[in-house]
Amino acid sequence: MIHMKGTYCLIIRSDGSEMDVGRLGRRVFQKGFYVYVGSGFGSLEGRIRRHLKKEKRLRWHIDYLLREAVVERVLYTTDERRLECTISEKLQGPSSVTGFGCSDCRCSSHLHYFESLDDATGAVLEAMEGSGARVSEWNL
């Protein structure tokens, strides 16, 4: 079996909460939508499926958020370029969660806040397509 490789964006609905996020400590998540940018160059499908499972070991920052928040959409690209940081930088805004999901790079965050699902989706499409990537949607 050939595994897909690439970059993905989880669009997550938060009803608003405060929680401990591993070594990041206590964080407040506003009511609204968050986009988490990640990559799967070992197996994109495996990484996305893991995020969608409710029961899992808490390994990454996103695992803590997904205990309470809901993935509404997953957009991804199988572009062979490593676009995770490029896309994340394009989504960066004043309400991005500092230090989230970026312990292995120089980005300030890989989790970005948007007020609506449409705003989040539009921003992801613009960032991915603006990077020259072809975008697909994961069937939830």
Coordinates of N, CA and C in Angstrom, one line a residue:
M1 N 0.8 -1.2 0.0 CA 0.0 0.0 0.0 C 0.9 1.2 0.0
I2 N 0.5 2.2 -0.8 CA 1.3 3.5 -0.9 C 0.6 4.4 0.1
H3 N 1.4 5.0 1.0 CA 0.9 6.0 2.0 C 1.0 7.4 1.4
M4 N -0.1 8.1 1.6 CA -0.1 9.6 1.2 C 0.8 10.3 2.2
K5 N 1.5 11.3 1.7 CA 2.3 12.2 2.5 C 1.8 13.6 2.3
G6 N 1.9 14.5 3.3 CA 1.6 15.9 3.0 C 1.3 16.7 4.3
T7 N 0.5 17.7 4.1 CA 0.2 18.7 5.2 C -1.3 18.8 5.3
Y8 N -1.8 18.9 6.5 CA -3.2 19.0 6.8 C -3.6 20.1 7.7
C9 N -4.8 20.5 7.7 CA -5.4 21.5 8.6 C -6.7 20.9 9.2
L10 N -6.7 20.8 10.5 CA -7.9 20.4 11.2 C -8.6 21.7 11.6
I11 N -9.9 21.8 11.2 CA -10.7 22.9 11.6 C -11.6 22.4 12.7
I12 N -11.4 23.0 13.9 CA -11.9 22.5 15.2 C -12.9 23.5 15.8
R13 N -14.0 23.0 16.2 CA -15.0 23.9 16.9 C -14.8 23.7 18.4
S14 N -14.6 24.9 19.1 CA -14.5 24.9 20.5 C -15.7 25.7 21.1
D15 N -16.2 25.1 22.2 CA -17.3 25.7 22.9 C -16.8 26.7 24.0
G16 N -15.5 26.8 24.0 CA -14.8 27.7 25.0 C -14.5 26.8 26.2
S17 N -13.2 26.8 26.6 CA -12.8 26.1 27.8 C -11.4 26.5 28.2
E18 N -11.1 26.1 29.4 CA -9.7 26.3 29.9 C -9.2 24.9 30.3
M19 N -8.0 24.6 29.9 CA -7.4 23.3 30.2 C -5.9 23.3 30.3
D20 N -5.4 22.2 30.9 CA -4.0 22.0 30.9 C -3.6 21.4 29.5
V21 N -2.5 21.9 28.9 CA -2.1 21.4 27.6 C -0.6 20.9 27.8
G22 N -0.4 19.8 28.4 CA 0.9 19.3 28.6 C 1.9 20.3 29.2
R23 N 3.1 20.3 28.6 CA 4.1 21.3 29.1 C 3.8 22.7 28.9
L24 N 2.8 23.0 28.0 CA 2.4 24.4 27.8 C 1.7 25.0 29.0
G25 N 1.1 24.1 29.8 CA 0.4 24.6 31.0 C -1.0 24.9 30.7
R26 N -1.6 25.7 31.6 CA -3.0 26.1 31.5 C -3.3 27.0 30.3
R27 N -4.2 26.8 29.5 CA -4.6 27.6 28.3 C -6.1 27.8 28.3
V28 N -6.5 29.0 27.8 CA -7.9 29.3 27.6 C -8.1 29.3 26.1
F29 N -9.2 28.6 25.7 CA -9.6 28.5 24.4 C -11.0 29.2 24.2
Q30 N -11.0 30.2 23.4 CA -12.3 30.9 23.2 C -13.3 30.1 22.4
K31 N -14.6 30.5 22.6 CA -15.6 29.8 21.8 C -15.4 30.3 20.3
G32 N -15.4 29.3 19.4 CA -15.2 29.7 18.0 C -14.5 28.5 17.3
F33 N -13.6 28.8 16.4 CA -13.0 27.8 15.5 C -11.5 27.9 15.5
Y34 N -10.8 26.8 15.6 CA -9.3 26.8 15.6 C -8.9 26.0 14.4
V35 N -7.8 26.4 13.8 CA -7.2 25.7 12.7 C -5.8 25.2 13.3
Y36 N -5.7 23.9 13.3 CA -4.4 23.2 13.7 C -3.7 22.8 12.4
V37 N -2.5 23.2 12.2 CA -1.7 22.8 11.0 C -0.7 21.7 11.4
G38 N -0.7 20.6 10.7 CA 0.2 19.6 10.9 C 0.7 18.9 9.6
S39 N 1.5 17.9 9.8 CA 2.0 17.2 8.6 C 2.1 15.7 8.9
G40 N 2.1 15.0 7.8 CA 2.2 13.5 7.9 C 3.1 13.0 6.8
F41 N 4.4 13.0 7.0 CA 5.2 12.6 5.9 C 5.6 11.1 6.1
G42 N 5.2 10.5 7.2 CA 5.3 9.0 7.3 C 4.0 8.4 6.8
S43 N 2.9 8.9 7.2 CA 1.6 8.5 6.7 C 0.6 9.6 7.1
L44 N 0.2 10.3 6.1 CA -0.8 11.4 6.3 C -2.1 10.8 6.8
E45 N -2.6 9.7 6.2 CA -3.8 9.1 6.6 C -3.8 8.6 8.1
G46 N -2.7 8.0 8.5 CA -2.5 7.6 9.8 C -2.6 8.8 10.8
R47 N -1.9 9.9 10.5 CA -1.9 11.0 11.4 C -3.3 11.6 11.5
I48 N -4.0 11.8 10.4 CA -5.4 12.3 10.4 C -6.3 11.4 11.2
R49 N -6.2 10.1 10.9 CA -7.1 9.1 11.7 C -6.8 9.2 13.2
R50 N -5.6 9.3 13.5 CA -5.3 9.4 15.0 C -5.9 10.6 15.6
H51 N -5.9 11.7 14.9 CA -6.5 13.0 15.5 C -8.0 12.8 15.6
L52 N -8.6 12.0 14.8 CA -10.1 11.9 14.8 C -10.5 10.9 15.8
K53 N -9.6 10.0 16.4 CA -10.0 9.1 17.4 C -10.2 9.8 18.7
K54 N -11.2 9.4 19.5 CA -11.4 10.0 20.8 C -10.5 9.5 21.9
E55 N -10.3 8.2 21.8 CA -9.4 7.5 22.8 C -8.0 7.4 22.3
K56 N -7.1 8.1 22.9 CA -5.7 8.0 22.5 C -4.8 8.5 23.7
R57 N -3.5 8.1 23.6 CA -2.6 8.6 24.6 C -2.3 10.1 24.3
L58 N -2.2 10.9 25.3 CA -2.0 12.3 25.1 C -0.5 12.5 24.8
R59 N -0.2 12.7 23.6 CA 1.2 12.8 23.1 C 1.6 14.2 22.6
W60 N 0.7 14.9 21.9 CA 0.9 16.2 21.3 C -0.1 17.2 21.9
H61 N 0.3 18.5 21.8 CA -0.6 19.5 22.3 C -2.0 19.4 21.8
I62 N -2.2 19.0 20.5 CA -3.5 18.9 19.9 C -4.4 17.8 20.6
D63 N -3.7 16.8 21.1 CA -4.5 15.7 21.8 C -5.3 16.3 22.9
Y64 N -4.7 17.2 23.7 CA -5.4 17.8 24.8 C -6.6 18.6 24.4
L65 N -6.5 19.4 23.4 CA -7.6 20.2 22.9 C -8.7 19.3 22.3
L66 N -8.4 18.2 21.6 CA -9.4 17.3 21.0 C -10.1 16.5 22.0
R67 N -9.7 16.5 23.3 CA -10.6 15.8 24.3 C -11.9 16.5 24.4
E68 N -11.9 17.8 24.2 CA -13.1 18.6 24.4 C -13.7 19.3 23.2
A69 N -12.9 19.5 22.2 CA -13.3 20.2 21.0 C -13.6 19.2 19.9
V70 N -14.3 19.6 18.8 CA -14.8 18.7 17.8 C -14.2 19.1 16.4
V71 N -13.6 18.2 15.7 CA -13.1 18.4 14.4 C -14.3 18.5 13.4
E72 N -14.4 19.7 12.8 CA -15.5 19.9 11.8 C -15.2 19.6 10.4
R73 N -13.9 19.9 10.0 CA -13.4 19.7 8.7 C -11.9 19.4 8.7
V74 N -11.5 18.6 7.7 CA -10.0 18.4 7.6 C -9.7 18.7 6.1
L75 N -8.9 19.7 5.9 CA -8.4 20.0 4.5 C -6.9 19.6 4.5
Y76 N -6.5 19.0 3.4 CA -5.1 18.5 3.3 C -4.6 18.7 1.9
T77 N -3.3 18.6 1.7 CA -2.6 18.5 0.4 C -1.6 17.4 0.5
T78 N -1.5 16.8 -0.6 CA -0.4 15.7 -0.8 C 0.8 16.3 -1.5
D79 N 0.9 17.6 -1.5 CA 2.1 18.3 -2.0 C 3.3 17.7 -1.3
E80 N 4.3 17.4 -2.0 CA 5.5 16.8 -1.4 C 6.4 17.8 -0.7
R81 N 6.1 19.1 -0.9 CA 6.9 20.1 -0.2 C 6.4 20.1 1.3
R82 N 7.3 20.4 2.2 CA 6.9 20.5 3.6 C 6.3 21.9 3.9
L83 N 5.0 22.0 3.8 CA 4.3 23.3 3.8 C 3.7 23.7 5.2
E84 N 3.9 22.8 6.2 CA 3.3 23.0 7.5 C 3.6 24.4 8.0
C85 N 4.9 24.8 8.1 CA 5.2 26.1 8.7 C 4.8 27.3 7.8
T86 N 4.9 27.1 6.4 CA 4.5 28.1 5.5 C 3.0 28.4 5.7
I87 N 2.2 27.4 5.7 CA 0.7 27.5 5.9 C 0.4 28.1 7.2
S88 N 1.1 27.6 8.3 CA 0.8 28.1 9.6 C 1.1 29.6 9.7
E89 N 2.2 30.1 9.1 CA 2.6 31.5 9.2 C 1.5 32.3 8.5
K90 N 0.9 31.8 7.4 CA -0.1 32.6 6.7 C -1.4 32.7 7.5
L91 N -1.6 31.8 8.5 CA -2.8 31.8 9.3 C -2.6 32.6 10.6
Q92 N -1.4 32.9 10.9 CA -1.0 33.6 12.1 C -1.8 34.9 12.3
G93 N -2.3 35.0 13.6 CA -3.1 36.2 13.9 C -3.0 36.5 15.4
P94 N -3.6 37.6 15.8 CA -3.5 38.0 17.2 C -4.0 37.0 18.2
S95 N -4.9 36.1 17.8 CA -5.5 35.1 18.7 C -4.9 33.7 18.5
S96 N -3.8 33.6 17.8 CA -3.1 32.3 17.7 C -2.6 31.9 19.1
V97 N -2.6 30.7 19.4 CA -2.2 30.2 20.7 C -0.7 30.0 20.7
T98 N 0.0 30.9 21.3 CA 1.5 30.9 21.4 C 2.1 29.6 21.9
G99 N 3.0 29.1 21.2 CA 3.7 27.9 21.6 C 3.0 26.5 21.3
F100 N 1.8 26.6 20.7 CA 1.0 25.4 20.5 C 1.4 24.7 19.2
G101 N 1.8 23.4 19.4 CA 2.1 22.6 18.3 C 3.3 22.9 17.5
C102 N 4.2 23.7 18.0 CA 5.4 24.1 17.3 C 6.7 23.9 18.0
S103 N 6.8 22.9 18.9 CA 8.0 22.7 19.7 C 9.1 22.2 18.8
D104 N 8.8 21.7 17.6 CA 9.9 21.2 16.7 C 10.2 22.2 15.5
C105 N 9.8 23.4 15.6 CA 10.1 24.4 14.6 C 10.2 25.8 15.2
R106 N 10.4 26.8 14.4 CA 10.6 28.2 14.9 C 9.3 29.0 14.8
C107 N 8.2 28.4 14.4 CA 6.9 29.1 14.3 C 6.5 29.5 15.8
S108 N 5.7 30.6 15.8 CA 5.2 31.0 17.2 C 3.9 30.2 17.5
S109 N 3.3 29.6 16.5 CA 2.1 28.7 16.8 C 1.7 27.9 15.6
H110 N 1.1 26.8 15.8 CA 0.4 26.0 14.8 C -1.1 25.9 15.0
L111 N -1.6 26.7 16.0 CA -3.0 26.7 16.3 C -3.5 28.1 16.2
H112 N -4.5 28.4 15.3 CA -5.0 29.7 15.0 C -6.5 29.8 15.1
Y113 N -6.9 30.9 15.7 CA -8.3 31.2 16.1 C -9.1 31.9 15.0
F114 N -10.3 31.5 14.7 CA -11.2 32.2 13.8 C -12.6 32.2 14.5
E115 N -13.4 33.3 14.2 CA -14.7 33.4 14.8 C -15.7 32.4 14.2
S116 N -15.6 32.1 12.9 CA -16.6 31.2 12.3 C -15.9 30.1 11.4
L117 N -16.7 29.1 11.1 CA -16.2 28.0 10.3 C -15.9 28.5 8.9
D118 N -16.7 29.4 8.4 CA -16.4 30.0 7.0 C -15.1 30.8 7.0
D119 N -14.9 31.6 8.1 CA -13.6 32.3 8.2 C -12.4 31.4 8.2
A120 N -12.5 30.3 9.0 CA -11.4 29.4 9.2 C -11.2 28.6 7.8
T121 N -12.3 28.2 7.2 CA -12.1 27.4 6.0 C -11.5 28.3 4.9
G122 N -12.0 29.5 4.8 CA -11.5 30.5 3.8 C -10.1 30.8 3.9
A123 N -9.6 30.9 5.2 CA -8.2 31.2 5.5 C -7.3 30.1 5.1
V124 N -7.8 28.8 5.4 CA -7.0 27.6 5.1 C -6.9 27.5 3.6
L125 N -8.0 27.6 2.9 CA -8.0 27.5 1.4 C -7.0 28.5 0.8
E126 N -7.1 29.8 1.3 CA -6.3 30.8 0.8 C -4.8 30.5 1.0
A127 N -4.5 30.1 2.2 CA -3.1 29.8 2.6 C -2.6 28.6 1.8
M128 N -3.3 27.5 1.6 CA -2.9 26.4 0.9 C -2.8 26.7 -0.6
E129 N -3.8 27.2 -1.2 CA -3.8 27.5 -2.6 C -2.8 28.6 -2.9
G130 N -2.6 29.5 -2.0 CA -1.6 30.6 -2.2 C -0.2 30.1 -2.1
S131 N 0.0 28.9 -1.6 CA 1.3 28.2 -1.6 C 1.4 27.3 -2.8
G132 N 0.4 27.3 -3.7 CA 0.5 26.5 -4.9 C 0.1 25.1 -4.7
A133 N -0.5 24.8 -3.6 CA -0.9 23.4 -3.3 C -2.3 23.1 -3.7
R134 N -2.6 21.9 -4.1 CA -3.9 21.4 -4.5 C -4.6 20.9 -3.2
V135 N -5.8 21.3 -2.9 CA -6.4 21.0 -1.6 C -7.5 20.0 -1.8
S136 N -7.5 19.0 -0.9 CA -8.6 18.0 -0.8 C -9.2 18.0 0.5
E137 N -10.4 17.4 0.6 CA -11.1 17.4 1.9 C -11.3 15.9 2.4
W138 N -11.0 15.7 3.6 CA -11.1 14.4 4.2 C -12.6 14.2 4.6
N139 N -13.1 13.0 4.2 CA -14.5 12.7 4.6 C -14.6 12.3 6.0
L140 N -15.3 13.1 6.8 CA -15.5 12.7 8.2 C -16.6 11.7 8.4

